[in-house]
JSON list of C-alpha atoms in Angstrom, two decimals:
[
{"chain": "U", "resi": 1, "resn": "MET", "atom": "CA", "xyz": [-107.34, 29.72, -89.43]},
{"chain": "U", "resi": 2, "resn": "ILE", "atom": "CA", "xyz": [-106.43, 32.78, -91.52]},
{"chain": "U", "resi": 3, "resn": "ASN", "atom": "CA", "xyz": [-106.49, 35.02, -88.42]},
{"chain": "U", "resi": 4, "resn": "ALA", "atom": "CA", "xyz": [-104.18, 32.61, -86.58]},
{"chain": "U", "resi": 5, "resn": "TYR", "atom": "CA", "xyz": [-101.73, 32.68, -89.50]},
{"chain": "U", "resi": 6, "resn": "ARG", "atom": "CA", "xyz": [-101.86, 36.48, -89.75]},
{"chain": "U", "resi": 7, "resn": "GLU", "atom": "CA", "xyz": [-101.24, 36.80, -85.99]},
{"chain": "U", "resi": 8, "resn": "TYR", "atom": "CA", "xyz": [-98.39, 34.29, -86.30]},
{"chain": "U", "resi": 9, "resn": "TRP", "atom": "CA", "xyz": [-96.53, 36.60, -88.69]},
{"chain": "U", "resi": 10, "resn": "ASN", "atom": "CA", "xyz": [-97.55, 39.88, -87.04]},
{"chain": "U", "resi": 11, "resn": "ASN", "atom": "CA", "xyz": [-96.24, 38.66, -83.67]},
{"chain": "U", "resi": 12, "resn": "MET", "atom": "CA", "xyz": [-93.14, 36.85, -84.89]},
{"chain": "U", "resi": 13, "resn": "THR", "atom": "CA", "xyz": [-90.92, 38.75, -82.45]},
{"chain": "U", "resi": 14, "resn": "VAL", "atom": "CA", "xyz": [-93.28, 38.73, -79.44]},
{"chain": "U", "resi": 15, "resn": "MET", "atom": "CA", "xyz": [-92.39, 36.27, -76.71]},
{"chain": "U", "resi": 16, "resn": "ASN", "atom": "CA", "xyz": [-94.09, 37.77, -73.65]},
{"chain": "U", "resi": 17, "resn": "ALA", "atom": "CA", "xyz": [-97.64, 36.67, -74.42]},
{"chain": "U", "resi": 18, "resn": "SER", "atom": "CA", "xyz": [-99.54, 33.41, -74.81]},
{"chain": "U", "resi": 19, "resn": "SER", "atom": "CA", "xyz": [-100.97, 31.44, -77.76]},
{"chain": "U", "resi": 20, "resn": "THR", "atom": "CA", "xyz": [-103.83, 28.99, -77.87]},
{"chain": "U", "resi": 21, "resn": "ARG", "atom": "CA", "xyz": [-103.51, 25.59, -79.52]},
{"chain": "U", "resi": 22, "resn": "ALA", "atom": "CA", "xyz": [-105.16, 26.86, -82.71]},
{"chain": "U", "resi": 23, "resn": "GLN", "atom": "CA", "xyz": [-102.84, 29.87, -82.80]},
{"chain": "U", "resi": 24, "resn": "TYR", "atom": "CA", "xyz": [-99.90, 27.46, -82.66]},
{"chain": "U", "resi": 25, "resn": "TRP", "atom": "CA", "xyz": [-100.99, 24.49, -84.79]},
{"chain": "U", "resi": 26, "resn": "TRP", "atom": "CA", "xyz": [-102.68, 26.20, -87.75]},
{"chain": "U", "resi": 27, "resn": "PRO", "atom": "CA", "xyz": [-99.52, 28.10, -88.72]},
{"chain": "U", "resi": 28, "resn": "GLN", "atom": "CA", "xyz": [-97.51, 24.87, -88.40]},
{"chain": "U", "resi": 29, "resn": "VAL", "atom": "CA", "xyz": [-99.79, 23.07, -90.85]},
{"chain": "U", "resi": 30, "resn": "ILE", "atom": "CA", "xyz": [-99.89, 26.01, -93.26]},
{"chain": "U", "resi": 31, "resn": "ASN", "atom": "CA", "xyz": [-96.08, 26.43, -93.18]},
{"chain": "U", "resi": 32, "resn": "TYR", "atom": "CA", "xyz": [-95.51, 22.78, -94.08]},
{"chain": "U", "resi": 33, "resn": "PHE", "atom": "CA", "xyz": [-97.95, 23.18, -96.94]},
{"chain": "U", "resi": 34, "resn": "VAL", "atom": "CA", "xyz": [-96.29, 26.44, -98.13]},
{"chain": "U", "resi": 35, "resn": "LEU", "atom": "CA", "xyz": [-92.78, 24.94, -98.02]},
{"chain": "U", "resi": 36, "resn": "ALA", "atom": "CA", "xyz": [-93.92, 21.78, -99.82]},
{"chain": "U", "resi": 37, "resn": "LEU", "atom": "CA", "xyz": [-95.73, 23.82, -102.47]},
{"chain": "U", "resi": 38, "resn": "TYR", "atom": "CA", "xyz": [-92.73, 26.13, -102.97]},
{"chain": "U", "resi": 39, "resn": "THR", "atom": "CA", "xyz": [-90.35, 23.18, -103.19]},
{"chain": "U", "resi": 40, "resn": "SER", "atom": "CA", "xyz": [-92.47, 21.32, -105.72]},
{"chain": "U", "resi": 41, "resn": "LEU", "atom": "CA", "xyz": [-93.22, 24.38, -107.90]},
{"chain": "U", "resi": 42, "resn": "THR", "atom": "CA", "xyz": [-89.65, 25.68, -108.02]},
{"chain": "U", "resi": 43, "resn": "GLY", "atom": "CA", "xyz": [-87.76, 22.40, -107.96]},
{"chain": "U", "resi": 44, "resn": "THR", "atom": "CA", "xyz": [-85.73, 23.36, -104.90]},
{"chain": "U", "resi": 45, "resn": "TYR", "atom": "CA", "xyz": [-85.03, 19.67, -104.28]},
{"chain": "U", "resi": 46, "resn": "LYS", "atom": "CA", "xyz": [-82.69, 19.72, -107.32]},
{"chain": "U", "resi": 47, "resn": "TYR", "atom": "CA", "xyz": [-80.39, 22.20, -105.61]},
{"chain": "U", "resi": 48, "resn": "ILE", "atom": "CA", "xyz": [-80.34, 20.77, -102.09]},
{"chain": "U", "resi": 49, "resn": "ASP", "atom": "CA", "xyz": [-78.65, 17.47, -101.34]},
{"chain": "U", "resi": 50, "resn": "PHE", "atom": "CA", "xyz": [-79.80, 15.57, -98.26]},
{"chain": "U", "resi": 51, "resn": "MET", "atom": "CA", "xyz": [-76.90, 13.74, -96.63]},
{"chain": "U", "resi": 52, "resn": "SER", "atom": "CA", "xyz": [-77.17, 10.39, -94.83]},
{"chain": "U", "resi": 53, "resn": "ASP", "atom": "CA", "xyz": [-76.36, 12.03, -91.48]},
{"chain": "U", "resi": 54, "resn": "GLY", "atom": "CA", "xyz": [-79.45, 14.26, -91.75]},
{"chain": "U", "resi": 55, "resn": "SER", "atom": "CA", "xyz": [-77.64, 17.42, -92.83]},
{"chain": "U", "resi": 56, "resn": "ARG", "atom": "CA", "xyz": [-78.37, 19.35, -95.98]},
{"chain": "U", "resi": 57, "resn": "VAL", "atom": "CA", "xyz": [-75.91, 20.70, -98.51]},
{"chain": "U", "resi": 58, "resn": "ILE", "atom": "CA", "xyz": [-76.91, 23.33, -101.03]},
{"chain": "U", "resi": 59, "resn": "LYS", "atom": "CA", "xyz": [-75.40, 22.30, -104.35]},
{"chain": "U", "resi": 60, "resn": "GLU", "atom": "CA", "xyz": [-76.17, 25.49, -106.23]},
{"chain": "U", "resi": 61, "resn": "TRP", "atom": "CA", "xyz": [-76.93, 28.98, -104.92]},
{"chain": "U", "resi": 62, "resn": "ASN", "atom": "CA", "xyz": [-79.50, 30.77, -107.04]},
{"chain": "U", "resi": 63, "resn": "SER", "atom": "CA", "xyz": [-82.62, 32.85, -106.46]},
{"chain": "U", "resi": 64, "resn": "VAL", "atom": "CA", "xyz": [-84.71, 29.73, -105.76]},
{"chain": "U", "resi": 65, "resn": "THR", "atom": "CA", "xyz": [-82.41, 28.46, -103.01]},
{"chain": "U", "resi": 66, "resn": "ILE", "atom": "CA", "xyz": [-81.86, 31.93, -101.52]},
{"chain": "U", "resi": 67, "resn": "ILE", "atom": "CA", "xyz": [-85.62, 32.50, -101.24]},
{"chain": "U", "resi": 68, "resn": "PHE", "atom": "CA", "xyz": [-86.00, 29.03, -99.73]},
{"chain": "U", "resi": 69, "resn": "VAL", "atom": "CA", "xyz": [-83.28, 29.69, -97.13]},
{"chain": "U", "resi": 70, "resn": "VAL", "atom": "CA", "xyz": [-84.69, 33.13, -96.21]},
{"chain": "U", "resi": 71, "resn": "LEU", "atom": "CA", "xyz": [-88.21, 31.69, -95.95]},
{"chain": "U", "resi": 72, "resn": "THR", "atom": "CA", "xyz": [-86.94, 28.84, -93.77]},
{"chain": "U", "resi": 73, "resn": "ILE", "atom": "CA", "xyz": [-85.09, 31.23, -91.45]},
{"chain": "U", "resi": 74, "resn": "LEU", "atom": "CA", "xyz": [-88.17, 33.46, -91.07]},
{"chain": "U", "resi": 75, "resn": "ILE", "atom": "CA", "xyz": [-90.37, 30.45, -90.34]},
{"chain": "U", "resi": 76, "resn": "TRP", "atom": "CA", "xyz": [-87.82, 29.18, -87.79]},
{"chain": "U", "resi": 77, "resn": "LEU", "atom": "CA", "xyz": [-87.85, 32.55, -85.97]},
{"chain": "U", "resi": 78, "resn": "ALA", "atom": "CA", "xyz": [-91.64, 32.77, -85.99]},
{"chain": "U", "resi": 79, "resn": "ASN", "atom": "CA", "xyz": [-91.90, 29.14, -84.80]},
{"chain": "U", "resi": 80, "resn": "PHE", "atom": "CA", "xyz": [-89.46, 29.81, -81.98]},
{"chain": "U", "resi": 81, "resn": "THR", "atom": "CA", "xyz": [-91.50, 32.72, -80.64]},
{"chain": "U", "resi": 82, "resn": "VAL", "atom": "CA", "xyz": [-94.93, 31.10, -81.11]},
{"chain": "U", "resi": 83, "resn": "ARG", "atom": "CA", "xyz": [-93.59, 28.02, -79.31]},
{"chain": "U", "resi": 84, "resn": "ALA", "atom": "CA", "xyz": [-92.58, 30.26, -76.39]},
{"chain": "U", "resi": 85, "resn": "ARG", "atom": "CA", "xyz": [-96.05, 31.83, -76.36]},
{"chain": "U", "resi": 86, "resn": "ARG", "atom": "CA", "xyz": [-97.65, 28.37, -76.44]},
{"chain": "U", "resi": 87, "resn": "LEU", "atom": "CA", "xyz": [-95.50, 27.32, -73.48]},
{"chain": "U", "resi": 88, "resn": "HIS", "atom": "CA", "xyz": [-96.70, 30.43, -71.64]},
{"chain": "U", "resi": 89, "resn": "ASP", "atom": "CA", "xyz": [-100.28, 29.36, -72.32]},
{"chain": "U", "resi": 90, "resn": "ARG", "atom": "CA", "xyz": [-99.45, 26.06, -70.62]},
{"chain": "U", "resi": 91, "resn": "ASP", "atom": "CA", "xyz": [-97.94, 28.11, -67.74]},
{"chain": "U", "resi": 92, "resn": "HIS", "atom": "CA", "xyz": [-94.34, 27.11, -68.49]},
{"chain": "U", "resi": 93, "resn": "SER", "atom": "CA", "xyz": [-91.22, 29.19, -68.87]},
{"chain": "U", "resi": 94, "resn": "ASN", "atom": "CA", "xyz": [-89.39, 29.84, -72.15]},
{"chain": "U", "resi": 95, "resn": "TRP", "atom": "CA", "xyz": [-86.58, 27.72, -70.74]},
{"chain": "U", "resi": 96, "resn": "TRP", "atom": "CA", "xyz": [-88.64, 24.62, -71.52]},
{"chain": "U", "resi": 97, "resn": "ILE", "atom": "CA", "xyz": [-87.50, 25.08, -75.13]},
{"chain": "U", "resi": 98, "resn": "LEU", "atom": "CA", "xyz": [-84.14, 23.71, -73.96]},
{"chain": "U", "resi": 99, "resn": "PHE", "atom": "CA", "xyz": [-85.78, 20.28, -73.80]},
{"chain": "U", "resi": 100, "resn": "TYR", "atom": "CA", "xyz": [-85.08, 20.17, -77.54]},
{"chain": "U", "resi": 101, "resn": "LEU", "atom": "CA", "xyz": [-81.43, 19.62, -76.63]},
{"chain": "U", "resi": 102, "resn": "LEU", "atom": "CA", "xyz": [-82.32, 16.17, -75.29]},
{"chain": "U", "resi": 103, "resn": "PRO", "atom": "CA", "xyz": [-82.35, 13.73, -78.21]},
{"chain": "U", "resi": 104, "resn": "VAL", "atom": "CA", "xyz": [-85.76, 12.15, -78.93]},
{"chain": "U", "resi": 105, "resn": "ILE", "atom": "CA", "xyz": [-87.18, 12.50, -75.40]},
{"chain": "U", "resi": 106, "resn": "GLY", "atom": "CA", "xyz": [-86.91, 16.30, -75.49]},
{"chain": "U", "resi": 107, "resn": "ASN", "atom": "CA", "xyz": [-88.90, 16.49, -78.74]},
{"chain": "U", "resi": 108, "resn": "PHE", "atom": "CA", "xyz": [-91.48, 14.14, -77.24]},
{"chain": "U", "resi": 109, "resn": "ILE", "atom": "CA", "xyz": [-91.83, 16.23, -74.06]},
{"chain": "U", "resi": 110, "resn": "ILE", "atom": "CA", "xyz": [-92.28, 19.49, -75.97]},
{"chain": "U", "resi": 111, "resn": "PHE", "atom": "CA", "xyz": [-94.70, 17.91, -78.47]},
{"chain": "U", "resi": 112, "resn": "ILE", "atom": "CA", "xyz": [-96.91, 16.56, -75.68]},
{"chain": "U", "resi": 113, "resn": "THR", "atom": "CA", "xyz": [-96.79, 19.91, -73.89]},
{"chain": "U", "resi": 114, "resn": "LEU", "atom": "CA", "xyz": [-97.81, 21.78, -77.05]},
{"chain": "U", "resi": 115, "resn": "ILE", "atom": "CA", "xyz": [-100.81, 19.55, -77.80]},
{"chain": "U", "resi": 116, "resn": "LEU", "atom": "CA", "xyz": [-102.26, 19.72, -74.28]},
{"chain": "U", "resi": 117, "resn": "PRO", "atom": "CA", "xyz": [-105.13, 22.20, -73.70]},
{"chain": "U", "resi": 118, "resn": "SER", "atom": "CA", "xyz": [-104.59, 25.64, -72.24]},
{"chain": "U", "resi": 119, "resn": "LYS", "atom": "CA", "xyz": [-104.37, 26.14, -68.51]},
{"chain": "U", "resi": 120, "resn": "GLN", "atom": "CA", "xyz": [-107.31, 28.03, -67.03]},
{"chain": "U", "resi": 121, "resn": "GLN", "atom": "CA", "xyz": [-105.20, 30.43, -64.98]},
{"chain": "U", "resi": 122, "resn": "THR", "atom": "CA", "xyz": [-101.83, 31.43, -66.34]},
{"chain": "U", "resi": 123, "resn": "ARG", "atom": "CA", "xyz": [-99.30, 34.07, -65.42]},
{"chain": "U", "resi": 124, "resn": "TRP", "atom": "CA", "xyz": [-99.59, 35.38, -69.00]},
{"chain": "U", "resi": 125, "resn": "PRO", "atom": "CA", "xyz": [-102.94, 37.16, -69.26]},
{"chain": "U", "resi": 126, "resn": "ILE", "atom": "CA", "xyz": [-102.01, 38.69, -72.62]},
{"chain": "U", "resi": 127, "resn": "ASN", "atom": "CA", "xyz": [-102.96, 36.58, -75.62]},
{"chain": "U", "resi": 128, "resn": "GLN", "atom": "CA", "xyz": [-101.24, 37.20, -78.95]},
{"chain": "U", "resi": 129, "resn": "SER", "atom": "CA", "xyz": [-104.62, 38.31, -80.36]},
{"chain": "U", "resi": 130, "resn": "ASP", "atom": "CA", "xyz": [-104.65, 41.20, -77.90]},
{"chain": "U", "resi": 131, "resn": "ILE", "atom": "CA", "xyz": [-101.34, 42.65, -79.10]}
]
């Protein structure tokens, strides 16, 4: 679990490799825990207003919200690349990420693809652990 999370951050800009299910899902779980812990300890929820249309508005910019935004951006970038590596492990192209543009069904397709086991033979022999 710790190795998967360390590899997640060390390879946050690598897209031309593959990731196993554990290398994808452990960092997802840990990141949700880290963001929830940071939000509860710092009171970030006081400075961010969640709108009814799903958007967020930052009511006050301070060090707490700036750190939260920077952390969120870094996690988004690392998630984007690990998702591409996970798709490679399933023997799919990075272009499959565009399924997210389809409302609801796109998220469902990608989610199912990411939880399926690795393919035995893939075009991506390099695993993120080997980098």
